Coordinates of C-alpha atoms in Angstrom, one line a residue:
X1 CA 160.9 95.3 2.7
X2 CA 158.1 96.8 0.3
X3 CA 156.2 94.3 -2.1
X4 CA 156.4 94.1 -5.6
X5 CA 153.5 93.5 -8.0
X6 CA 153.5 92.3 -11.1
X7 CA 153.1 93.7 -15.0
X8 CA 151.6 91.9 -17.4
X9 CA 154.5 90.5 -18.8
X10 CA 155.8 88.9 -15.3
X11 CA 152.5 87.8 -15.2
X12 CA 152.9 85.5 -18.4
X13 CA 156.7 84.5 -16.7
X14 CA 155.1 84.0 -13.6
X15 CA 152.6 81.4 -14.9
X16 CA 155.1 79.8 -17.0
X17 CA 157.6 80.0 -14.3
X18 CA 155.5 78.3 -11.7
X19 CA 154.3 75.7 -14.2
X20 CA 157.8 74.5 -14.8
X21 CA 159.1 74.2 -11.2
X22 CA 156.2 72.6 -10.4
X23 CA 156.9 70.1 -12.9
X24 CA 160.5 70.0 -11.6
X25 CA 160.0 69.2 -7.9
X26 CA 156.6 67.7 -8.1
X27 CA 152.4 68.7 -8.4
X28 CA 150.9 69.6 -4.8
X29 CA 149.3 66.1 -4.7
X30 CA 152.6 64.1 -5.4
X31 CA 154.0 66.5 -2.7
X32 CA 151.5 65.2 0.1
X33 CA 152.1 62.0 -0.4
X34 CA 155.8 61.7 -0.1
X35 CA 155.4 63.7 3.0
X36 CA 152.6 61.2 4.0
X37 CA 155.4 58.4 3.1
X38 CA 157.7 60.0 5.9
X39 CA 155.3 61.0 8.2
X40 CA 154.2 57.1 8.5
X41 CA 157.7 56.1 9.1
X42 CA 157.8 58.0 11.7
X43 CA 154.6 57.1 13.3
X44 CA 155.6 53.5 13.5
X45 CA 159.3 54.0 14.4
X46 CA 157.3 56.2 17.6
X47 CA 155.4 53.1 18.1
X48 CA 159.0 50.7 18.9
X49 CA 159.2 51.5 22.5
X50 CA 162.0 48.5 22.2
X51 CA 165.2 51.6 21.9
X52 CA 166.6 54.0 23.7
X53 CA 165.9 56.7 21.1
X54 CA 163.2 57.7 18.6
X55 CA 164.1 58.5 14.7
X56 CA 162.2 61.3 13.1
X57 CA 163.0 62.3 9.2
X58 CA 163.9 66.1 8.6
X59 CA 165.6 67.8 6.0
X60 CA 164.4 68.4 2.2
X61 CA 162.9 64.6 1.9
X62 CA 160.4 65.3 5.0
X63 CA 159.6 68.1 3.2
X64 CA 158.6 66.4 0.5
X65 CA 161.5 67.6 -2.0
X66 CA 162.9 64.6 -4.4
X67 CA 166.3 66.6 -5.6
X68 CA 169.0 63.6 -6.1
X69 CA 171.1 65.9 -4.1
X70 CA 169.1 65.6 -1.4
X71 CA 170.4 63.7 1.5
X72 CA 168.5 61.4 3.8
X73 CA 168.3 63.8 7.1
X74 CA 166.9 61.8 10.6
X75 CA 167.2 63.5 14.0
X76 CA 167.2 61.0 16.3
X77 CA 166.2 61.7 19.6
X78 CA 167.4 60.4 22.9
X79 CA 164.3 59.0 24.6
X80 CA 166.4 58.3 28.3
X81 CA 167.4 62.3 28.4
X82 CA 165.1 65.5 29.1
X83 CA 166.3 69.4 28.9
X84 CA 164.4 71.5 31.5
X85 CA 163.9 75.2 31.8
X86 CA 163.8 75.3 35.9
X87 CA 164.6 73.4 38.8
X88 CA 160.6 73.9 39.8
X89 CA 160.2 70.8 36.4
X90 CA 163.1 68.8 37.8
X91 CA 161.7 68.2 41.1
X92 CA 158.1 67.4 40.1
X93 CA 159.3 64.7 37.1
X94 CA 162.0 62.9 38.4
X95 CA 160.7 59.9 38.1
X96 CA 159.9 60.1 34.1
X97 CA 163.4 60.6 32.8
X98 CA 166.7 58.7 34.2
X99 CA 168.6 62.1 33.2
X100 CA 167.5 65.3 33.5
X101 CA 169.5 68.5 32.1
X102 CA 169.2 71.8 32.8
X103 CA 169.3 74.3 29.7
X104 CA 171.7 77.7 30.6
X105 CA 171.8 80.6 28.0
X106 CA 172.9 83.2 29.8
X107 CA 176.4 83.6 28.7
X108 CA 176.4 81.7 25.2
X109 CA 175.4 83.4 22.4
X110 CA 171.4 83.5 21.1
X111 CA 170.3 80.3 19.4
X112 CA 172.8 78.3 22.0
X113 CA 173.2 77.0 25.4
X114 CA 174.9 75.2 28.3
X115 CA 173.2 72.0 29.1
X116 CA 173.8 71.6 33.3
X117 CA 173.7 67.9 34.7
X118 CA 171.2 67.9 37.4
X119 CA 170.0 63.8 37.4
X120 CA 172.1 61.2 35.7
X121 CA 171.7 57.6 35.6
X122 CA 175.0 55.5 35.7
X123 CA 174.2 52.8 33.5
X124 CA 174.1 55.6 30.4
X125 CA 177.4 54.9 29.2
X126 CA 176.5 57.4 26.7
X127 CA 176.4 60.5 28.9
X128 CA 178.3 59.5 31.3
X129 CA 181.3 59.7 29.3
X130 CA 180.3 63.0 28.2
X131 CA 180.4 64.7 31.3
X132 CA 182.4 67.3 31.6
X133 CA 182.7 68.7 35.4
X134 CA 183.1 72.9 35.7
X135 CA 183.5 73.9 38.9
X136 CA 181.2 72.2 41.3
X137 CA 179.0 71.3 38.2
X138 CA 178.5 68.4 35.5
X139 CA 177.7 69.7 32.1
X140 CA 177.2 67.9 29.0
X141 CA 180.0 68.0 26.6
X142 CA 178.5 68.3 22.6
X143 CA 182.0 67.8 21.3
X144 CA 182.3 64.3 23.0
X145 CA 178.6 63.2 22.5
X146 CA 178.9 64.4 18.8
X147 CA 181.9 62.0 18.4
X148 CA 180.6 59.2 20.6
X149 CA 177.9 58.8 18.3
X150 CA 180.0 58.5 15.3
X151 CA 180.6 54.7 13.5
X152 CA 184.0 54.4 12.5
X153 CA 184.8 53.2 8.6
X154 CA 180.8 54.0 8.5
X155 CA 180.3 57.6 8.8
X156 CA 181.9 60.8 9.5
X157 CA 180.9 64.3 11.1
X158 CA 179.7 67.3 9.5
X159 CA 178.4 69.7 11.7
X160 CA 176.2 68.6 14.4
X161 CA 175.7 65.2 12.6
X162 CA 177.5 61.9 11.1
X163 CA 177.1 61.5 7.8
X164 CA 177.8 58.2 6.0
X165 CA 176.0 55.7 3.3
X166 CA 173.9 52.6 3.3
X167 CA 172.2 50.5 0.6
X168 CA 173.3 53.1 -1.9
X169 CA 172.1 56.4 -0.1
X170 CA 172.9 58.9 1.5
X171 CA 172.2 60.2 5.5
X172 CA 173.0 62.8 7.8
X173 CA 171.8 61.7 11.4
X174 CA 171.8 64.6 14.2
X175 CA 172.1 62.7 18.0
X176 CA 169.4 65.0 19.7
X177 CA 168.0 66.1 23.1
X178 CA 164.5 66.9 23.1
X179 CA 163.1 69.9 25.6
X180 CA 159.6 69.8 26.4
X181 CA 159.3 73.9 26.4
X182 CA 159.7 76.6 24.0
X183 CA 162.8 78.3 24.7
X184 CA 162.8 82.2 26.2
X185 CA 165.2 82.7 23.4
X186 CA 162.3 82.4 20.8
X187 CA 159.7 84.0 21.9
X188 CA 159.6 87.2 20.1
X189 CA 158.1 84.1 17.2
X190 CA 155.0 83.9 19.3
X191 CA 154.1 87.6 19.0
X192 CA 154.9 88.2 15.4
X193 CA 152.6 85.6 14.7
X194 CA 150.0 87.0 16.2
X195 CA 150.8 90.4 14.9
X196 CA 151.2 89.1 11.4
X197 CA 148.9 86.1 11.2
X198 CA 151.2 83.9 10.0
X199 CA 151.9 80.7 10.7
X200 CA 147.9 80.8 12.1
X201 CA 147.1 80.3 15.8
X202 CA 146.7 76.4 15.6
X203 CA 150.2 76.1 13.8
X204 CA 151.9 78.3 16.4
X205 CA 150.2 76.7 19.1
X206 CA 151.6 73.4 18.0
X207 CA 154.5 74.4 17.5
X208 CA 155.2 76.0 21.1
X209 CA 153.6 72.7 22.6
X210 CA 155.9 70.6 20.6
X211 CA 159.3 72.3 22.3
X212 CA 162.6 72.6 20.8
X213 CA 165.7 70.0 20.5
X214 CA 169.4 70.5 21.2
X215 CA 172.2 69.1 19.1
X216 CA 175.8 68.7 19.2
X217 CA 177.6 71.9 17.8
X218 CA 179.4 74.7 19.3
X219 CA 178.8 78.4 17.8
X220 CA 181.7 80.2 16.1
X221 CA 181.4 83.2 18.8
X222 CA 183.5 80.8 21.0
X223 CA 185.1 78.4 18.3
X224 CA 188.1 78.8 20.6
X225 CA 187.0 79.4 24.0
X226 CA 186.8 76.8 27.0
X227 CA 183.3 76.8 27.0
X228 CA 183.3 76.1 23.0
X229 CA 182.7 72.1 23.6
X230 CA 180.1 72.4 25.6
X231 CA 177.9 74.9 23.8
X232 CA 174.6 72.5 22.3
X233 CA 172.5 74.7 19.8
X234 CA 168.9 74.8 19.9
X235 CA 167.2 73.5 17.1
X236 CA 163.7 74.2 15.6
X237 CA 163.5 71.3 13.1
X238 CA 160.1 70.2 13.9
X239 CA 158.6 73.5 13.9
X240 CA 159.8 74.5 10.6
X241 CA 158.7 70.9 9.0
X242 CA 155.6 72.1 10.6
X243 CA 156.3 75.8 9.0
X244 CA 156.7 73.9 5.2
X245 CA 153.7 71.4 5.9
X246 CA 151.3 74.7 5.9
X247 CA 152.6 76.5 3.2
X248 CA 150.3 76.7 -0.2
X249 CA 152.2 75.1 -2.9
X250 CA 153.3 78.5 -4.4
X251 CA 155.1 79.4 -1.7
X252 CA 156.3 75.6 -1.3
X253 CA 157.5 76.1 -5.4
X254 CA 159.0 79.1 -4.3
X255 CA 161.5 77.9 -1.6
X256 CA 162.1 75.2 -4.3
X257 CA 163.2 77.3 -6.7
X258 CA 165.3 78.8 -4.4
X259 CA 167.1 75.7 -3.7
X260 CA 167.6 74.9 -7.3
X261 CA 169.6 78.4 -7.7
X262 CA 171.4 77.6 -5.4
X263 CA 172.5 74.1 -6.4
X264 CA 172.9 74.9 -9.9
X265 CA 174.2 78.3 -10.1
X266 CA 175.7 79.8 -6.5
X267 CA 177.1 76.4 -5.4
X268 CA 179.4 76.9 -8.7
X269 CA 181.5 79.7 -7.7
X270 CA 184.9 78.0 -6.4
X271 CA 185.3 81.2 -4.1
X272 CA 181.5 81.7 -2.9
X273 CA 180.2 78.7 -3.5
X274 CA 180.2 77.0 0.3
X275 CA 179.0 80.1 1.8
X276 CA 175.2 80.1 1.3
X277 CA 172.4 76.5 2.0
X278 CA 169.8 75.7 2.0
X279 CA 168.7 76.6 5.5
X280 CA 169.4 80.3 4.5
X281 CA 166.9 80.0 1.6
X282 CA 164.0 78.3 3.6
X283 CA 164.7 81.1 6.8
X284 CA 164.2 84.2 3.5
X285 CA 161.1 82.5 2.6
X286 CA 160.0 81.9 5.7
X287 CA 160.5 86.0 6.5
X288 CA 158.7 87.2 3.3
X289 CA 155.8 84.5 4.4
X290 CA 155.4 86.3 7.7
X291 CA 155.7 90.3 6.6
X292 CA 154.0 89.7 3.5
X293 CA 151.4 86.5 3.5
X294 CA 149.2 87.8 1.1
X295 CA 148.8 87.1 -2.7
X296 CA 151.0 83.6 -2.9
X297 CA 149.7 82.7 -6.5
X298 CA 150.9 81.3 -9.9
X299 CA 149.9 85.1 -11.0
X300 CA 152.6 86.8 -9.1
X301 CA 155.3 83.9 -8.5
X302 CA 158.2 86.0 -10.1
X303 CA 157.3 88.6 -7.7
X304 CA 157.9 86.9 -4.3
X305 CA 161.0 85.2 -5.7
X306 CA 162.1 88.2 -6.3
X307 CA 161.3 89.3 -2.8
X308 CA 163.0 86.0 -1.1
X309 CA 166.0 86.6 -3.5
X310 CA 166.4 90.5 -2.7
X311 CA 166.4 89.5 0.9
X312 CA 169.3 87.7 0.8
X313 CA 170.9 90.2 -1.0
X314 CA 170.2 92.6 1.6
X315 CA 171.6 89.9 4.3
X316 CA 174.7 89.3 2.0
X317 CA 174.5 93.1 2.2
X318 CA 174.8 93.8 5.9
X319 CA 176.3 90.6 7.3
X320 CA 173.1 89.5 9.1
X321 CA 171.1 86.7 8.5
X322 CA 168.3 86.4 11.5
X323 CA 167.5 83.1 12.4
X324 CA 163.4 82.8 11.9
X325 CA 162.6 81.9 15.5
X326 CA 165.7 83.8 17.7
X327 CA 166.2 86.9 15.3
X328 CA 168.7 87.7 17.4
X329 CA 171.1 84.5 16.6
X330 CA 172.8 86.1 13.3
X331 CA 173.3 82.9 11.2
X332 CA 175.9 84.5 9.5
X333 CA 178.3 85.2 12.2
X334 CA 181.5 83.7 11.8
X335 CA 181.0 82.3 8.0
X336 CA 180.1 85.5 5.5
X337 CA 182.4 88.1 6.3
X338 CA 185.5 89.9 4.7
X339 CA 186.8 89.2 1.2
X340 CA 184.4 86.5 0.8
X341 CA 181.4 88.6 2.1
X342 CA 182.1 91.1 -0.8
X343 CA 182.7 88.4 -3.2
X344 CA 179.2 87.1 -2.5
X345 CA 177.7 90.2 -2.7
X346 CA 179.0 91.0 -6.4
X347 CA 177.7 87.9 -7.8
X348 CA 174.3 88.3 -5.9
X349 CA 174.0 92.0 -7.8
X350 CA 175.3 90.8 -10.7
X351 CA 173.0 88.2 -10.7
X352 CA 170.0 90.5 -9.7
X353 CA 171.0 92.7 -12.8
X354 CA 169.9 90.1 -15.6
X355 CA 166.3 89.8 -14.3
X356 CA 164.9 86.9 -14.4
X357 CA 167.2 85.9 -17.2
X358 CA 169.5 84.8 -15.0
X359 CA 167.5 81.8 -14.2
X360 CA 168.4 80.4 -17.8
X361 CA 171.6 79.8 -16.0
X362 CA 169.8 76.7 -14.1
X363 CA 170.5 73.7 -16.7
X364 CA 167.3 72.6 -15.4
X365 CA 165.5 75.7 -16.3
X366 CA 166.7 76.5 -19.4
X367 CA 165.3 74.8 -22.3
X368 CA 161.8 75.3 -21.1
X369 CA 161.6 78.6 -19.7
X370 CA 163.5 79.8 -23.1
X371 CA 160.4 78.9 -24.5
X372 CA 158.1 80.4 -22.1
X373 CA 160.0 84.1 -22.6
X374 CA 160.4 83.5 -26.1
X375 CA 156.9 82.7 -26.8
X376 CA 154.9 84.7 -24.8
X377 CA 151.4 83.8 -26.3
X378 CA 152.2 80.2 -26.3
X379 CA 153.1 80.9 -22.2
X380 CA 149.9 82.4 -21.7
X381 CA 148.1 79.2 -22.5
X382 CA 149.9 77.1 -20.0
X383 CA 148.1 75.3 -17.3
X384 CA 148.5 76.0 -13.6
X385 CA 145.6 74.0 -12.3
X386 CA 147.1 71.1 -11.7
X387 CA 144.0 69.0 -11.5
X388 CA 143.7 69.8 -15.4
X389 CA 147.5 68.5 -16.2
X390 CA 147.8 65.8 -13.6
X391 CA 146.9 62.7 -14.8
X392 CA 145.0 60.2 -12.3
X393 CA 147.4 57.0 -14.1
X394 CA 150.2 59.1 -12.1
X395 CA 148.7 59.9 -9.0
X396 CA 147.6 56.2 -8.5
X397 CA 151.2 54.8 -9.5
X398 CA 153.4 57.0 -7.1
X399 CA 150.3 56.3 -4.1
X400 CA 151.0 53.0 -4.4
X401 CA 154.8 53.2 -4.5
X402 CA 155.1 55.1 -1.7
X403 CA 152.8 52.4 0.2
X404 CA 155.1 49.7 -0.5
X405 CA 158.1 52.0 0.4
X406 CA 156.2 53.2 3.7
X407 CA 156.2 49.5 4.6
X408 CA 160.0 49.2 4.5
X409 CA 160.7 49.7 8.2
X410 CA 163.2 48.3 10.7
X411 CA 161.3 46.5 12.9
X412 CA 162.2 45.2 16.2
X413 CA 163.4 42.1 16.7
X414 CA 161.4 40.8 20.1
X415 CA 158.4 39.2 19.6
X416 CA 156.8 40.9 22.7
X417 CA 158.0 44.7 21.7
X418 CA 156.8 43.8 17.7
X419 CA 153.3 42.7 19.5
X420 CA 153.4 46.5 21.1
X421 CA 153.8 48.2 18.0
X422 CA 150.9 46.0 16.7
X423 CA 148.7 47.0 19.3
X424 CA 149.7 50.8 18.6
X425 CA 149.2 50.2 14.6
X426 CA 145.8 49.4 15.3
X427 CA 145.2 52.6 17.0
X428 CA 146.9 54.6 14.8
X429 CA 144.7 52.6 11.8
X430 CA 141.5 53.4 13.4
X431 CA 142.5 57.2 13.7
X432 CA 143.6 58.0 10.3
X433 CA 142.2 58.0 7.0
X434 CA 144.8 59.3 5.1
X435 CA 146.7 56.4 5.8
X436 CA 144.8 53.8 5.6
X437 CA 146.3 51.7 3.0
X438 CA 149.8 52.0 4.4
X439 CA 148.8 51.6 7.7
X440 CA 147.1 48.3 7.2
X441 CA 150.1 47.2 4.6
X442 CA 152.1 47.3 7.7
X443 CA 150.0 45.6 10.3
X444 CA 150.1 42.6 8.3
X445 CA 153.8 42.8 7.8
X446 CA 154.1 42.8 11.6
X447 CA 152.0 40.0 11.8
X448 CA 154.5 38.4 9.3
X449 CA 156.8 39.0 11.4
X450 CA 155.4 37.9 14.6
X451 CA 154.9 34.7 13.1
X452 CA 158.2 34.2 11.9
X453 CA 159.2 34.6 15.5
X454 CA 157.1 32.4 16.6
X455 CA 158.5 29.4 14.2
X456 CA 162.1 30.9 15.3
X457 CA 160.9 30.2 18.9
X458 CA 160.2 26.6 17.9
X459 CA 163.2 26.1 15.8
X460 CA 165.6 27.4 18.5
X461 CA 164.1 26.0 21.8
X462 CA 162.6 22.6 20.3
X463 CA 164.5 20.3 22.7
X464 CA 162.9 22.4 25.7
X465 CA 159.4 22.5 24.1
X466 CA 157.0 18.7 24.3
X467 CA 155.6 17.9 21.0
X468 CA 152.4 19.7 22.0
X469 CA 154.0 22.5 22.8
X470 CA 155.9 22.6 19.6
X471 CA 152.6 21.9 17.5
X472 CA 150.8 25.2 19.5
X473 CA 153.5 27.6 18.0
X474 CA 153.6 26.1 14.1
X475 CA 149.7 26.1 14.3
X476 CA 149.2 29.6 15.3
X477 CA 152.4 30.4 12.8
X478 CA 150.3 29.3 10.1
X479 CA 147.2 30.6 11.2
X480 CA 148.5 34.1 11.5
X481 CA 150.2 34.0 8.0
X482 CA 147.5 32.8 6.4
X483 CA 145.3 35.4 7.2
X484 CA 148.0 38.1 6.4
X485 CA 147.6 40.6 3.2
X486 CA 151.1 41.0 1.6
X487 CA 152.2 41.4 -2.1
X488 CA 151.8 38.1 -3.7
X489 CA 153.5 35.6 -2.7
X490 CA 155.3 36.9 0.1
X491 CA 153.6 35.5 2.9
X492 CA 154.5 32.1 1.0
X493 CA 158.1 32.0 1.1
X494 CA 157.7 33.7 5.2
X495 CA 156.1 30.1 5.3
X496 CA 159.2 28.4 3.1
X497 CA 161.5 29.9 5.1
X498 CA 159.8 28.8 8.5
X499 CA 159.3 25.3 6.8
X500 CA 163.2 24.7 6.3
X501 CA 164.3 26.8 9.7
X502 CA 162.1 23.4 11.2
X503 CA 163.4 20.9 8.6
X504 CA 160.4 20.3 6.8
X505 CA 162.2 20.3 3.7
X506 CA 159.5 18.4 1.9
X507 CA 156.9 21.4 2.4
X508 CA 159.8 23.6 1.6
X509 CA 160.2 22.1 -1.6
X510 CA 156.4 22.0 -2.6
X511 CA 155.6 25.7 -1.5
X512 CA 158.6 26.6 -3.6
X513 CA 157.4 24.9 -6.7
X514 CA 153.7 26.6 -6.1
X515 CA 155.1 29.6 -6.0
X516 CA 157.2 29.1 -9.1
X517 CA 154.1 28.0 -11.6
X518 CA 152.3 31.6 -10.1
X519 CA 155.5 33.5 -11.2
X520 CA 155.4 32.3 -14.5
X521 CA 152.1 34.4 -15.2
X522 CA 152.8 37.3 -17.1
X523 CA 150.3 39.7 -14.9
X524 CA 153.0 39.5 -12.3
X525 CA 154.5 43.2 -11.9
X526 CA 157.6 43.8 -9.5
X527 CA 157.3 47.0 -7.3
X528 CA 159.7 48.9 -9.7
X529 CA 157.8 48.3 -12.6
X530 CA 154.7 48.9 -11.3
X531 CA 152.6 51.4 -13.9
X532 CA 149.9 54.0 -13.0
X533 CA 147.4 52.0 -16.0
X534 CA 147.3 48.6 -14.2
X535 CA 147.0 50.5 -10.6
X536 CA 144.2 52.5 -11.9
X537 CA 142.5 49.8 -13.9
X538 CA 142.4 47.7 -10.6
X539 CA 141.0 50.9 -8.8
X540 CA 138.3 51.2 -11.0
X541 CA 137.0 47.5 -11.0
X542 CA 137.1 48.4 -7.3
X543 CA 139.9 47.0 -5.9
X544 CA 141.9 48.0 -2.9
X545 CA 145.4 49.0 -2.5
X546 CA 145.7 46.1 -0.2
X547 CA 144.0 43.7 -2.9
X548 CA 146.3 45.2 -5.7
X549 CA 149.5 44.4 -3.7
X550 CA 148.3 40.9 -2.7
X551 CA 147.4 39.8 -6.8
X552 CA 149.3 41.4 -8.7
X553 CA 152.9 42.9 -7.3
X554 CA 156.1 41.0 -6.4
X555 CA 158.3 41.9 -3.7
X556 CA 162.0 40.8 -3.0
X557 CA 162.1 38.8 -0.2
X558 CA 164.5 40.3 2.5
X559 CA 166.7 38.5 4.6
X560 CA 167.5 40.0 7.7
X561 CA 170.6 38.2 10.1
X562 CA 167.8 36.6 12.6
X563 CA 165.7 35.8 9.8
X564 CA 168.2 33.9 7.5
X565 CA 169.4 30.8 6.8
X566 CA 173.2 28.7 7.0
X567 CA 173.8 28.8 3.9
X568 CA 173.5 32.4 3.3
X569 CA 175.9 33.4 5.9
X570 CA 178.2 34.4 3.5
X571 CA 176.6 36.3 1.2
X572 CA 174.9 38.0 4.3
X573 CA 178.6 39.1 5.5
X574 CA 179.5 40.4 2.2
X575 CA 176.1 42.3 2.5
X576 CA 177.6 43.7 6.3
X577 CA 180.9 44.6 4.1
X578 CA 179.4 46.7 1.2
X579 CA 176.3 48.3 2.5
X580 CA 176.7 48.7 6.3
X581 CA 174.1 45.9 7.1
X582 CA 173.5 42.4 7.1
X583 CA 170.4 42.2 4.4
X584 CA 169.7 40.4 1.5
X585 CA 166.9 41.3 -1.0
X586 CA 166.6 38.3 -3.1
X587 CA 164.0 38.3 -6.2
X588 CA 161.1 35.5 -5.2
X589 CA 162.3 33.7 -8.6
X590 CA 165.5 33.3 -7.7
X591 CA 164.5 32.5 -4.2

């Protein structure tokens, strides 16, 4: 597909549209901070070895978008199962995994595989009940595996995912199996990368060394065949995330603009609205970047957008949407065909014939884009260098909020496992400059949890402990709490709960009175009311982010089931019914 080049008018529109989309999606520095938040969460969740699976963020939010329509996409990787390409690897690594599966791709459509069981552990109930006999061999049923992960009354099956809602947020969780090898079907990606120079050699090497995953969904080709329930789709979700991270901001905004058009224009059509999805848009951007990696800048933003949009039109016209990693996998198969394909083609051509004016159909673009089109002289003065228009206070506020958000993680509830997480966290802190503040805050949070666990050990085992042992537990816990830095007064609230649980009610009241007196000061800010000016002024005075949290920022106390008190049992049960987990968030003053 030939690349288009901008006229003078298109250059003006390009700069204006680039800035407009950047204002909607966020400047590069803010997108980077959003990604950091998810990366930190993934790092910490990877430190927890107490779970049989590892969760990793994916989808739009992990890529750096923050659309209202974006769900929280998570892949749940089973840590007890590995998928291999040959028996040779199986024979030399049998000790490492209790369950080993062999991928078979000969008799299934491109992009899919059957998973034959080479070795399994009877104690793995989920895998055991998913096994189906075919001839003399056992295969893993994708349908049974997918359905067994659903939670009755809480989630429902949506493609390969289980979808639901928790604490006011929608989520999609995909049960996933890990394969440490890059699939043979995707070898053309390596050759194409070397030939076109995108992605870079280092990114391509990193992607291939990461391997791939398998998600429990069958192809539309064999939807009604006997083998349909045994097919698993090859997933390159981690590779896609790396490619998005490698984009410059112009490329990322082009991807974002395609998502805006999809959500605000294309999906509004009752007949064809469900035919296209954001994954197709991302794939089109990938192909355009691979074949025309040069000149992605604000000056030709509109041209690059048109190239991507025309690529979608071409795919709909031919009924063939090639997967970026496995081009022989036609992602339109069984979805975009017949009358609906013709209707969608007609709609896309009408939009194309309107020129860039059709972007005015997007409510989020309409008002400002109209000004850009009607006042070209004013549009020429639009600043596209974010260093000249992004306020430092805005960046500081976002950085602080993301540090706070990245600390809200579901920690293990067993002291030994928490100490392992703490050890891994210290290593991560030493090796990461970008995430130091978030990592240190999480280190303090873990220490607080360990201290509370020590109090609870003393509380639940007090009859079997001597006075000396009880005193040791309490003194160690107090010492840990004194040395932690977190939100203002949060460690004191932890201390109050521990004193209450151990029966020291007078000490509990003393701590509560102290907190109440300090909270009456007007200098303290709640996490949801934190402004960038305050953070910026503190940073100018030389304060670290942790010092700002310690001295100025107030957070709600989180009561989880193992840390709760008997008097709040009714409220905890109500929380379980309404948001799906037994957690209470109580502001300090209310506490």
